[in-house]
């Protein structure tokens, strides 16, 4: 049956057929890239989302035919290199996604192209390094070593050398490493609480620390534990974990994603069997378990079990609020907040639950900014995409500068740092869970 543009049907995401030999066939890939690029060229409504579409349209407009057939196939990857799999084109813009007969899934086509490129050529040392977040975190967070790493990352001469040798942009802020990790701090904070089931939530939660949360933002441990314990929810850290796999997914190294899945899913599935719900402090990691792994492994019952049990932290708190179990004994308002809504949170289709929870606090005004920050973990630190990331972030930064709110917050710590680094305000970014704890006076 033919389907018209503008269908009111919800988008349907098909599983990623990444284990099929045809998935890695270059000729078949180029045929599909040409088909989808041609559809995008005729539409162009995604031009403001990221740099992938402007690059595509410039290639078309500068070709001899001014059509996709005039673009050299060797240039197809110039578009792919600009896509960081935010999924916003699929979820918010494209009128041709399944169940439309044209079956356009631009992010997963870009993922396929990245996987084919990795399969054929591998990846440069820098990209393998910066996507090995566990290995980097373990090495850089050792006592003494962390202080040295943090010091040299602030040194101008070292950063220039790093840019020349590895292609890490010298003006991009790099994460700080801590030897007192989130997992270490959690051992002191954890205490048994008998949480009540409220709606679909069990009141018993396991926190998947994530690489960034564990090594780079360990202070979040106290914020999460204080807030959840104050609301009579038992919280403990997942006993062991590896990277969720999102950085390797964006690199196109799907075999590495599979290995990480084999390490993490059995641990998480066992927790679900024991009655735990699951959360993580970084939206990308939540999305990995909610969407990307289930699309890669649609027939794995443990993957689907983990998917059903995984929640965004504020989604979880709001579900408790709907059941009357979230405490509203706030001691102080927060004033104005410039709240950046991360793309990997928006595409979870749960609404703005962070905003909704913070809005419960008296004397608090949340200004939600629903635009991409352009960070994506690695895109904003690579020298060849640094300028594009700054350009993409410009509308968000402009809004932050206009609002001049008391706080600048994002559920994604990396996005928040990127935004405030570019802002005229020089404010320190803050995680929404930190703000919620502050409002409780904990």
CSV table of C-alpha atoms in Angstrom, one decimal:
chain,number,residue,atom,x,y,z
A,1,UNK,CA,0.0,0.0,0.0
A,2,UNK,CA,1.4,3.4,-0.9
A,3,UNK,CA,1.9,5.8,1.9
A,4,UNK,CA,1.8,9.6,1.6
A,5,UNK,CA,4.2,12.1,3.2
A,6,UNK,CA,2.8,13.4,6.4
A,7,UNK,CA,1.4,10.1,7.7
A,8,UNK,CA,0.2,10.2,11.2
A,9,UNK,CA,1.6,6.7,11.9
A,10,UNK,CA,4.3,6.4,14.5
A,11,UNK,CA,7.9,5.7,13.1
A,12,UNK,CA,8.8,2.1,13.1
A,13,UNK,CA,12.5,1.2,13.7
A,14,UNK,CA,13.6,-2.0,12.0
A,15,UNK,CA,16.4,-4.1,13.4
A,16,UNK,CA,19.9,-3.5,12.1
A,17,UNK,CA,20.8,-6.5,9.9
A,18,UNK,CA,24.5,-6.1,10.8
A,19,UNK,CA,25.4,-9.7,10.7
A,20,UNK,CA,24.3,-10.3,7.1
A,21,UNK,CA,27.1,-10.4,4.5
A,22,UNK,CA,25.3,-8.0,2.2
A,23,UNK,CA,25.4,-5.4,5.0
A,24,UNK,CA,29.2,-5.0,4.3
A,25,UNK,CA,28.9,-5.1,0.5
A,26,UNK,CA,30.3,-1.8,-0.7
A,27,UNK,CA,28.4,-1.8,-4.0
A,28,UNK,CA,25.1,-2.5,-2.3
A,29,UNK,CA,25.9,0.2,0.3
A,30,UNK,CA,26.6,2.8,-2.4
A,31,UNK,CA,23.4,1.9,-4.1
A,32,UNK,CA,21.4,2.5,-1.0
A,33,UNK,CA,23.4,5.7,-0.2
A,34,UNK,CA,22.6,7.1,-3.6
A,35,UNK,CA,18.9,6.3,-3.2
A,36,UNK,CA,18.6,7.9,0.2
A,37,UNK,CA,20.8,10.9,-0.7
A,38,UNK,CA,18.5,11.5,-3.6
A,39,UNK,CA,15.5,11.5,-1.3
A,40,UNK,CA,17.2,13.9,1.1
A,41,UNK,CA,18.3,16.2,-1.8
A,42,UNK,CA,14.6,16.5,-2.9
A,43,UNK,CA,13.4,17.3,0.7
A,44,UNK,CA,16.2,19.2,2.5
A,45,UNK,CA,14.2,19.8,5.7
A,46,UNK,CA,17.0,18.4,7.9
A,47,UNK,CA,19.5,21.1,6.8
A,48,UNK,CA,19.6,22.8,10.2
A,49,UNK,CA,20.1,19.6,12.3
A,50,UNK,CA,23.8,18.9,11.8
A,51,UNK,CA,26.6,19.2,9.3
A,52,UNK,CA,25.9,15.9,7.4
A,53,UNK,CA,23.0,17.5,5.4
A,54,UNK,CA,24.8,20.7,4.4
A,55,UNK,CA,27.8,18.7,3.3
A,56,UNK,CA,25.5,16.5,1.2
A,57,UNK,CA,23.6,19.4,-0.4
A,58,UNK,CA,26.8,21.2,-1.1
A,59,UNK,CA,28.2,18.1,-2.9
A,60,UNK,CA,25.0,17.9,-5.0
A,61,UNK,CA,24.9,21.6,-5.8
A,62,UNK,CA,28.5,21.7,-6.9
A,63,UNK,CA,28.2,18.6,-9.1
A,64,UNK,CA,28.0,18.9,-12.9
A,65,UNK,CA,24.4,17.6,-12.9
A,66,UNK,CA,23.3,19.3,-9.7
A,67,UNK,CA,21.8,15.9,-8.8
A,68,UNK,CA,23.1,13.1,-6.7
A,69,UNK,CA,24.2,11.1,-9.8
A,70,UNK,CA,26.8,13.8,-10.3
A,71,UNK,CA,28.4,13.2,-6.9
A,72,UNK,CA,31.4,10.9,-6.9
A,73,UNK,CA,30.9,7.9,-4.8
A,74,UNK,CA,34.3,8.4,-3.3
A,75,UNK,CA,32.8,11.6,-1.7
A,76,UNK,CA,29.8,9.7,-0.1
A,77,UNK,CA,31.8,9.2,3.1
A,78,UNK,CA,32.3,13.0,3.5
A,79,UNK,CA,28.6,13.0,4.5
A,80,UNK,CA,29.0,9.9,6.7
A,81,UNK,CA,31.9,11.5,8.6
A,82,UNK,CA,29.6,14.3,9.7
A,83,UNK,CA,26.9,12.1,11.2
A,84,UNK,CA,27.2,11.3,14.9
A,85,UNK,CA,24.1,9.2,15.1
A,86,UNK,CA,22.0,11.6,17.2
A,87,UNK,CA,18.8,10.2,15.6
A,88,UNK,CA,17.1,13.5,15.5
A,89,UNK,CA,16.5,13.4,11.7
A,90,UNK,CA,14.8,10.1,12.1
A,91,UNK,CA,12.7,11.0,15.2
A,92,UNK,CA,11.8,14.6,14.5
A,93,UNK,CA,12.2,15.6,10.9
A,94,UNK,CA,12.1,12.9,8.2
A,95,UNK,CA,8.7,12.3,6.7
A,96,UNK,CA,9.9,9.1,4.9
A,97,UNK,CA,10.8,6.9,7.8
A,98,UNK,CA,9.1,3.5,8.1
A,99,UNK,CA,6.3,2.7,7.7
A,100,UNK,CA,6.6,5.0,4.7
A,101,UNK,CA,7.2,3.0,1.5
A,102,UNK,CA,10.6,4.7,1.0
A,103,UNK,CA,11.8,3.3,4.3
A,104,UNK,CA,14.4,6.0,5.0
A,105,UNK,CA,16.5,5.4,8.2
A,106,UNK,CA,19.3,7.9,7.7
A,107,UNK,CA,21.1,7.3,11.0
A,108,UNK,CA,21.3,3.5,10.5
A,109,UNK,CA,22.4,4.0,6.9
A,110,UNK,CA,25.2,6.2,8.2
A,111,UNK,CA,26.0,3.5,10.8
A,112,UNK,CA,26.1,0.9,8.1
A,113,UNK,CA,28.5,3.1,6.1
A,114,UNK,CA,30.7,3.6,9.2
A,115,UNK,CA,30.7,-0.2,9.8
A,116,UNK,CA,31.7,-0.9,6.1
A,117,UNK,CA,34.5,1.7,6.3
A,118,UNK,CA,35.7,0.2,9.6
A,119,UNK,CA,35.5,-3.4,8.1
A,120,UNK,CA,37.5,-2.3,5.0
A,121,UNK,CA,40.0,0.1,6.5
A,122,UNK,CA,39.8,0.0,10.3
A,123,UNK,CA,40.3,3.3,12.1
A,124,UNK,CA,43.1,5.6,12.9
A,125,UNK,CA,44.9,5.3,16.2
A,126,UNK,CA,43.3,8.5,17.6
A,127,UNK,CA,39.8,7.3,17.0
A,128,UNK,CA,40.5,3.8,18.5
A,129,UNK,CA,42.0,5.6,21.5
A,130,UNK,CA,39.3,8.1,22.3
A,131,UNK,CA,36.5,5.5,21.8
A,132,UNK,CA,38.3,3.1,24.3
A,133,UNK,CA,36.7,5.0,27.2
A,134,UNK,CA,37.2,2.2,29.8
A,135,UNK,CA,40.9,1.8,29.0
A,136,UNK,CA,41.5,5.5,29.1
A,137,UNK,CA,39.5,5.9,32.3
A,138,UNK,CA,41.3,3.1,34.1
A,139,UNK,CA,44.8,4.4,33.1
A,140,UNK,CA,44.1,8.1,33.6
A,141,UNK,CA,42.3,7.8,37.0
A,142,UNK,CA,45.1,6.1,38.9
A,143,UNK,CA,46.4,8.1,41.9
A,144,UNK,CA,49.1,10.6,40.9
A,145,UNK,CA,48.5,9.8,37.2
A,146,UNK,CA,45.1,11.6,37.3
A,147,UNK,CA,46.7,14.8,38.6
A,148,UNK,CA,49.4,14.7,35.9
A,149,UNK,CA,46.8,14.0,33.1
A,150,UNK,CA,44.6,16.8,34.3
A,151,UNK,CA,47.5,19.2,34.5
A,152,UNK,CA,48.9,18.5,31.0
A,153,UNK,CA,45.5,18.7,29.5
A,154,UNK,CA,45.4,22.3,30.6
A,155,UNK,CA,48.8,23.1,29.3
A,156,UNK,CA,48.8,25.1,26.0
A,157,UNK,CA,52.1,23.7,24.7
A,158,UNK,CA,51.0,20.1,25.3
A,159,UNK,CA,47.6,20.7,23.7
A,160,UNK,CA,49.3,22.1,20.6
A,161,UNK,CA,51.5,19.0,20.5
A,162,UNK,CA,48.4,16.8,20.9
A,163,UNK,CA,46.7,18.5,18.1
A,164,UNK,CA,49.7,18.1,15.8
A,165,UNK,CA,50.3,14.5,16.6
A,166,UNK,CA,46.8,13.0,17.2
A,167,UNK,CA,44.4,15.6,15.8
A,168,UNK,CA,42.8,16.5,19.2
A,169,UNK,CA,41.6,20.1,18.9
A,170,UNK,CA,43.7,22.3,21.1
A,171,UNK,CA,40.8,24.5,22.1
A,172,UNK,CA,38.4,21.7,23.0
A,173,UNK,CA,37.9,21.1,26.7
A,174,UNK,CA,39.0,17.6,27.7
A,175,UNK,CA,37.4,15.7,30.6
A,176,UNK,CA,38.9,15.7,34.0
A,177,UNK,CA,39.9,12.4,35.6
A,178,UNK,CA,39.4,11.4,39.2
A,179,UNK,CA,41.1,8.7,41.2
A,180,UNK,CA,38.2,8.7,43.7
A,181,UNK,CA,35.8,7.2,41.2
A,182,UNK,CA,32.0,7.0,41.4
A,183,UNK,CA,32.2,3.3,42.1
A,184,UNK,CA,34.6,4.0,45.1
A,185,UNK,CA,32.3,6.7,46.4
A,186,UNK,CA,29.3,4.6,46.1
A,187,UNK,CA,30.6,2.0,48.5
A,188,UNK,CA,30.4,4.6,51.3
A,189,UNK,CA,27.0,6.0,50.2
A,190,UNK,CA,25.1,2.8,49.7
A,191,UNK,CA,22.7,1.7,52.4
A,192,UNK,CA,19.8,-0.8,52.4
A,193,UNK,CA,16.3,0.7,51.9
A,194,UNK,CA,13.1,-1.2,51.4
A,195,UNK,CA,11.6,0.6,48.5
A,196,UNK,CA,7.9,0.2,47.7
A,197,UNK,CA,6.7,-0.6,44.2
A,198,UNK,CA,5.0,2.4,42.6
A,199,UNK,CA,3.4,1.8,39.3
A,200,UNK,CA,5.9,0.0,37.1
A,201,UNK,CA,8.8,1.0,39.3
A,202,UNK,CA,10.1,-1.4,41.9
A,203,UNK,CA,11.8,1.1,44.2
A,204,UNK,CA,14.9,-1.0,43.9
A,205,UNK,CA,17.5,0.5,41.5
A,206,UNK,CA,20.9,-0.4,40.1
A,207,UNK,CA,23.0,2.5,38.8
A,208,UNK,CA,25.0,1.8,35.7
A,209,UNK,CA,27.9,4.2,36.4
A,210,UNK,CA,29.1,4.6,32.8
A,211,UNK,CA,32.7,5.5,31.9
A,212,UNK,CA,32.1,9.2,32.1
A,213,UNK,CA,30.1,9.0,35.3
A,214,UNK,CA,32.7,6.7,37.0
A,215,UNK,CA,36.0,8.4,35.9
A,216,UNK,CA,35.0,12.0,34.9
A,217,UNK,CA,32.0,13.0,37.0
A,218,UNK,CA,32.2,10.9,40.2
A,219,UNK,CA,30.6,13.6,42.3
A,220,UNK,CA,27.3,12.5,40.7
A,221,UNK,CA,27.4,9.5,42.9
A,222,UNK,CA,26.5,11.5,46.0
A,223,UNK,CA,23.8,13.4,44.1
A,224,UNK,CA,22.1,10.3,42.9
A,225,UNK,CA,22.3,8.4,46.2
A,226,UNK,CA,21.1,11.4,48.3
A,227,UNK,CA,18.1,12.1,46.0
A,228,UNK,CA,17.0,8.5,45.5
A,229,UNK,CA,17.5,7.5,49.2
A,230,UNK,CA,15.6,10.6,50.2
A,231,UNK,CA,12.7,9.4,48.1
A,232,UNK,CA,12.9,5.9,49.8
A,233,UNK,CA,14.4,4.2,46.7
A,234,UNK,CA,17.1,1.6,47.3
A,235,UNK,CA,20.1,2.5,45.1
A,236,UNK,CA,23.3,0.6,44.5
A,237,UNK,CA,25.9,0.5,41.8
A,238,UNK,CA,25.9,-2.3,39.2
A,239,UNK,CA,28.5,-4.8,40.6
A,240,UNK,CA,30.7,-4.7,37.5
A,241,UNK,CA,30.4,-3.1,34.1
A,242,UNK,CA,32.2,-2.2,30.9
A,243,UNK,CA,31.5,0.7,28.4
A,244,UNK,CA,28.0,0.6,27.0
A,245,UNK,CA,29.4,0.5,23.5
A,246,UNK,CA,28.1,3.8,22.2
A,247,UNK,CA,31.6,5.2,21.3
A,248,UNK,CA,32.5,2.0,19.4
A,249,UNK,CA,29.0,2.1,17.7
A,250,UNK,CA,29.7,5.6,16.4
A,251,UNK,CA,33.1,4.4,15.1
A,252,UNK,CA,31.4,1.6,13.2
A,253,UNK,CA,33.2,-1.1,15.2
A,254,UNK,CA,30.2,-3.4,15.7
A,255,UNK,CA,32.2,-6.4,16.7
A,256,UNK,CA,33.5,-4.4,19.7
A,257,UNK,CA,29.9,-3.4,20.5
A,258,UNK,CA,29.0,-7.1,20.5
A,259,UNK,CA,31.9,-7.9,22.9
A,260,UNK,CA,30.8,-5.2,25.3
A,261,UNK,CA,27.2,-6.4,25.1
A,262,UNK,CA,28.4,-9.9,26.0
A,263,UNK,CA,30.2,-8.5,29.1
A,264,UNK,CA,27.4,-6.2,30.3
A,265,UNK,CA,24.0,-7.9,29.5
A,266,UNK,CA,24.4,-11.0,31.6
A,267,UNK,CA,25.2,-8.8,34.7
A,268,UNK,CA,22.3,-6.4,34.0
A,269,UNK,CA,19.9,-9.2,33.2
A,270,UNK,CA,20.7,-11.0,36.5
A,271,UNK,CA,19.9,-7.7,38.3
A,272,UNK,CA,16.6,-7.5,36.6
A,273,UNK,CA,15.8,-11.0,37.6
A,274,UNK,CA,16.5,-10.0,41.2
A,275,UNK,CA,13.9,-7.2,40.9
A,276,UNK,CA,16.1,-4.2,40.1
A,277,UNK,CA,15.2,-1.4,37.8
A,278,UNK,CA,18.2,0.1,35.9
A,279,UNK,CA,19.3,3.7,35.4
A,280,UNK,CA,22.4,5.6,34.1
A,281,UNK,CA,23.6,9.2,34.5
A,282,UNK,CA,24.4,9.8,30.8
A,283,UNK,CA,21.5,9.7,28.2
A,284,UNK,CA,23.7,8.1,25.5
A,285,UNK,CA,24.2,5.0,27.7
A,286,UNK,CA,20.6,4.8,28.5
A,287,UNK,CA,19.7,5.0,24.8
A,288,UNK,CA,22.2,2.3,24.1
A,289,UNK,CA,20.3,-0.2,26.2
A,290,UNK,CA,16.9,1.2,25.4
A,291,UNK,CA,17.3,1.3,21.6
A,292,UNK,CA,20.6,0.4,19.9
A,293,UNK,CA,21.4,-2.9,21.4
A,294,UNK,CA,17.8,-4.2,21.0
A,295,UNK,CA,18.0,-3.2,17.4
A,296,UNK,CA,21.3,-5.0,17.0
A,297,UNK,CA,20.1,-8.1,18.9
A,298,UNK,CA,16.3,-8.2,18.5
A,299,UNK,CA,16.2,-11.9,19.3
A,300,UNK,CA,18.2,-11.9,22.5
A,301,UNK,CA,15.8,-12.3,25.4
A,302,UNK,CA,18.2,-10.9,27.9
A,303,UNK,CA,18.8,-7.7,25.8
A,304,UNK,CA,15.0,-7.2,25.7
A,305,UNK,CA,14.7,-7.9,29.4
A,306,UNK,CA,17.3,-5.2,30.1
A,307,UNK,CA,15.6,-2.8,27.7
A,308,UNK,CA,12.3,-3.0,29.5
A,309,UNK,CA,14.0,-2.4,32.9
A,310,UNK,CA,16.2,0.6,31.8
A,311,UNK,CA,15.0,4.2,32.6
A,312,UNK,CA,16.3,7.7,32.3
A,313,UNK,CA,16.8,8.8,36.0
A,314,UNK,CA,14.3,11.6,35.8
A,315,UNK,CA,11.9,9.5,33.9
A,316,UNK,CA,12.1,7.1,36.9
A,317,UNK,CA,11.5,9.9,39.4
A,318,UNK,CA,8.6,11.3,37.4
A,319,UNK,CA,7.0,7.8,37.3
A,320,UNK,CA,7.3,7.7,41.1
A,321,UNK,CA,5.8,11.2,41.3
A,322,UNK,CA,2.8,10.1,39.2
A,323,UNK,CA,2.2,7.4,41.8
A,324,UNK,CA,2.4,9.9,44.7
A,325,UNK,CA,5.8,8.7,45.9
A,326,UNK,CA,8.1,11.6,45.1
A,327,UNK,CA,8.7,13.8,48.1
A,328,UNK,CA,8.0,17.5,47.5
A,329,UNK,CA,9.7,18.8,50.7
A,330,UNK,CA,12.0,21.2,48.9
A,331,UNK,CA,13.8,23.6,51.1
A,332,UNK,CA,14.8,26.2,48.4
A,333,UNK,CA,14.0,27.3,44.9
A,334,UNK,CA,16.6,27.2,42.1
A,335,UNK,CA,15.7,30.4,40.3
A,336,UNK,CA,16.2,30.4,36.5
A,337,UNK,CA,17.8,27.4,34.8
A,338,UNK,CA,19.0,27.2,31.2
A,339,UNK,CA,18.3,23.5,30.6
A,340,UNK,CA,19.8,22.0,27.4
A,341,UNK,CA,17.9,18.9,26.4
A,342,UNK,CA,20.4,16.3,25.0
A,343,UNK,CA,19.6,14.7,21.7
A,344,UNK,CA,20.0,11.2,23.0
A,345,UNK,CA,17.5,12.1,25.7
A,346,UNK,CA,15.0,13.6,23.2
A,347,UNK,CA,15.0,10.6,21.0
A,348,UNK,CA,13.9,8.3,23.9
A,349,UNK,CA,10.4,9.6,23.4
A,350,UNK,CA,9.7,10.1,27.1
A,351,UNK,CA,9.0,13.8,27.0
A,352,UNK,CA,11.0,16.3,29.0
A,353,UNK,CA,10.9,14.5,32.3
A,354,UNK,CA,13.9,16.4,33.8
A,355,UNK,CA,12.2,19.6,33.2
A,356,UNK,CA,8.9,18.3,34.6
A,357,UNK,CA,10.6,17.1,37.8
A,358,UNK,CA,12.5,20.3,38.3
A,359,UNK,CA,9.3,22.3,37.6
A,360,UNK,CA,7.9,20.8,40.8
A,361,UNK,CA,10.4,23.0,42.8
A,362,UNK,CA,8.9,26.3,44.0
A,363,UNK,CA,10.6,29.5,42.8
A,364,UNK,CA,12.2,27.7,39.8
A,365,UNK,CA,11.9,28.5,36.2
A,366,UNK,CA,13.2,26.0,33.6
A,367,UNK,CA,14.1,27.3,30.1
A,368,UNK,CA,14.3,24.2,28.0
A,369,UNK,CA,16.6,24.5,24.9
A,370,UNK,CA,15.9,21.7,22.5
A,371,UNK,CA,18.8,22.1,20.1
A,372,UNK,CA,21.8,19.9,19.5
A,373,UNK,CA,25.0,20.9,21.3
A,374,UNK,CA,27.2,19.4,18.6
A,375,UNK,CA,29.4,17.6,21.1
A,376,UNK,CA,28.7,13.8,20.6
A,377,UNK,CA,31.6,12.7,22.8
A,378,UNK,CA,34.3,12.7,20.1
A,379,UNK,CA,33.0,15.0,17.3
A,380,UNK,CA,33.7,18.2,19.3
A,381,UNK,CA,37.3,17.2,20.1
A,382,UNK,CA,38.5,16.0,16.7
A,383,UNK,CA,40.4,18.8,14.8
A,384,UNK,CA,38.6,18.1,11.5
A,385,UNK,CA,35.1,18.4,13.0
A,386,UNK,CA,35.8,20.9,15.8
A,387,UNK,CA,34.6,24.0,13.8
A,388,UNK,CA,31.4,22.2,12.7
A,389,UNK,CA,30.7,21.3,16.4
A,390,UNK,CA,31.1,24.9,17.4
A,391,UNK,CA,28.8,26.1,14.6
A,392,UNK,CA,26.1,23.5,15.5
A,393,UNK,CA,26.3,24.6,19.2
A,394,UNK,CA,25.9,28.3,18.3
A,395,UNK,CA,22.1,28.6,18.7
A,396,UNK,CA,22.3,26.9,22.1
A,397,UNK,CA,25.1,29.1,23.2
A,398,UNK,CA,23.3,32.2,22.0
A,399,UNK,CA,20.2,31.2,24.0
A,400,UNK,CA,22.3,30.6,27.1
A,401,UNK,CA,23.9,34.0,26.8
A,402,UNK,CA,20.6,35.7,26.2
A,403,UNK,CA,18.9,34.1,29.2
A,404,UNK,CA,21.8,34.6,31.6
A,405,UNK,CA,20.1,32.1,34.0
A,406,UNK,CA,21.5,31.3,37.4
A,407,UNK,CA,22.3,27.7,36.3
A,408,UNK,CA,23.2,26.0,33.0
A,409,UNK,CA,22.3,22.4,33.1
A,410,UNK,CA,22.1,19.3,30.8
A,411,UNK,CA,21.6,15.6,31.5
A,412,UNK,CA,24.7,15.1,29.3
A,413,UNK,CA,27.8,16.4,31.2
A,414,UNK,CA,29.9,16.6,28.0
A,415,UNK,CA,27.3,18.7,26.2
A,416,UNK,CA,27.0,21.0,29.2
A,417,UNK,CA,30.8,21.5,29.3
A,418,UNK,CA,30.9,22.2,25.6
A,419,UNK,CA,28.1,24.8,25.8
A,420,UNK,CA,29.5,26.7,28.8
A,421,UNK,CA,33.0,26.6,27.4
A,422,UNK,CA,31.7,28.5,24.3
A,423,UNK,CA,29.4,30.8,26.3
A,424,UNK,CA,30.3,34.3,27.3
A,425,UNK,CA,29.0,33.6,30.8
A,426,UNK,CA,31.9,31.3,31.9
A,427,UNK,CA,29.5,29.5,34.1
A,428,UNK,CA,30.2,26.1,35.5
A,429,UNK,CA,27.7,23.5,34.2
A,430,UNK,CA,25.7,21.5,36.6
A,431,UNK,CA,23.9,18.2,36.3
A,432,UNK,CA,20.1,18.3,36.9
A,433,UNK,CA,20.4,15.7,39.7
A,434,UNK,CA,22.8,18.0,41.5
A,435,UNK,CA,20.2,20.8,41.2
A,436,UNK,CA,17.5,18.5,42.6
A,437,UNK,CA,19.7,17.5,45.5
A,438,UNK,CA,20.4,21.2,46.2
A,439,UNK,CA,16.6,22.0,46.2
A,440,UNK,CA,16.0,19.2,48.7
A,441,UNK,CA,18.8,20.7,50.9
A,442,UNK,CA,20.5,17.4,51.1
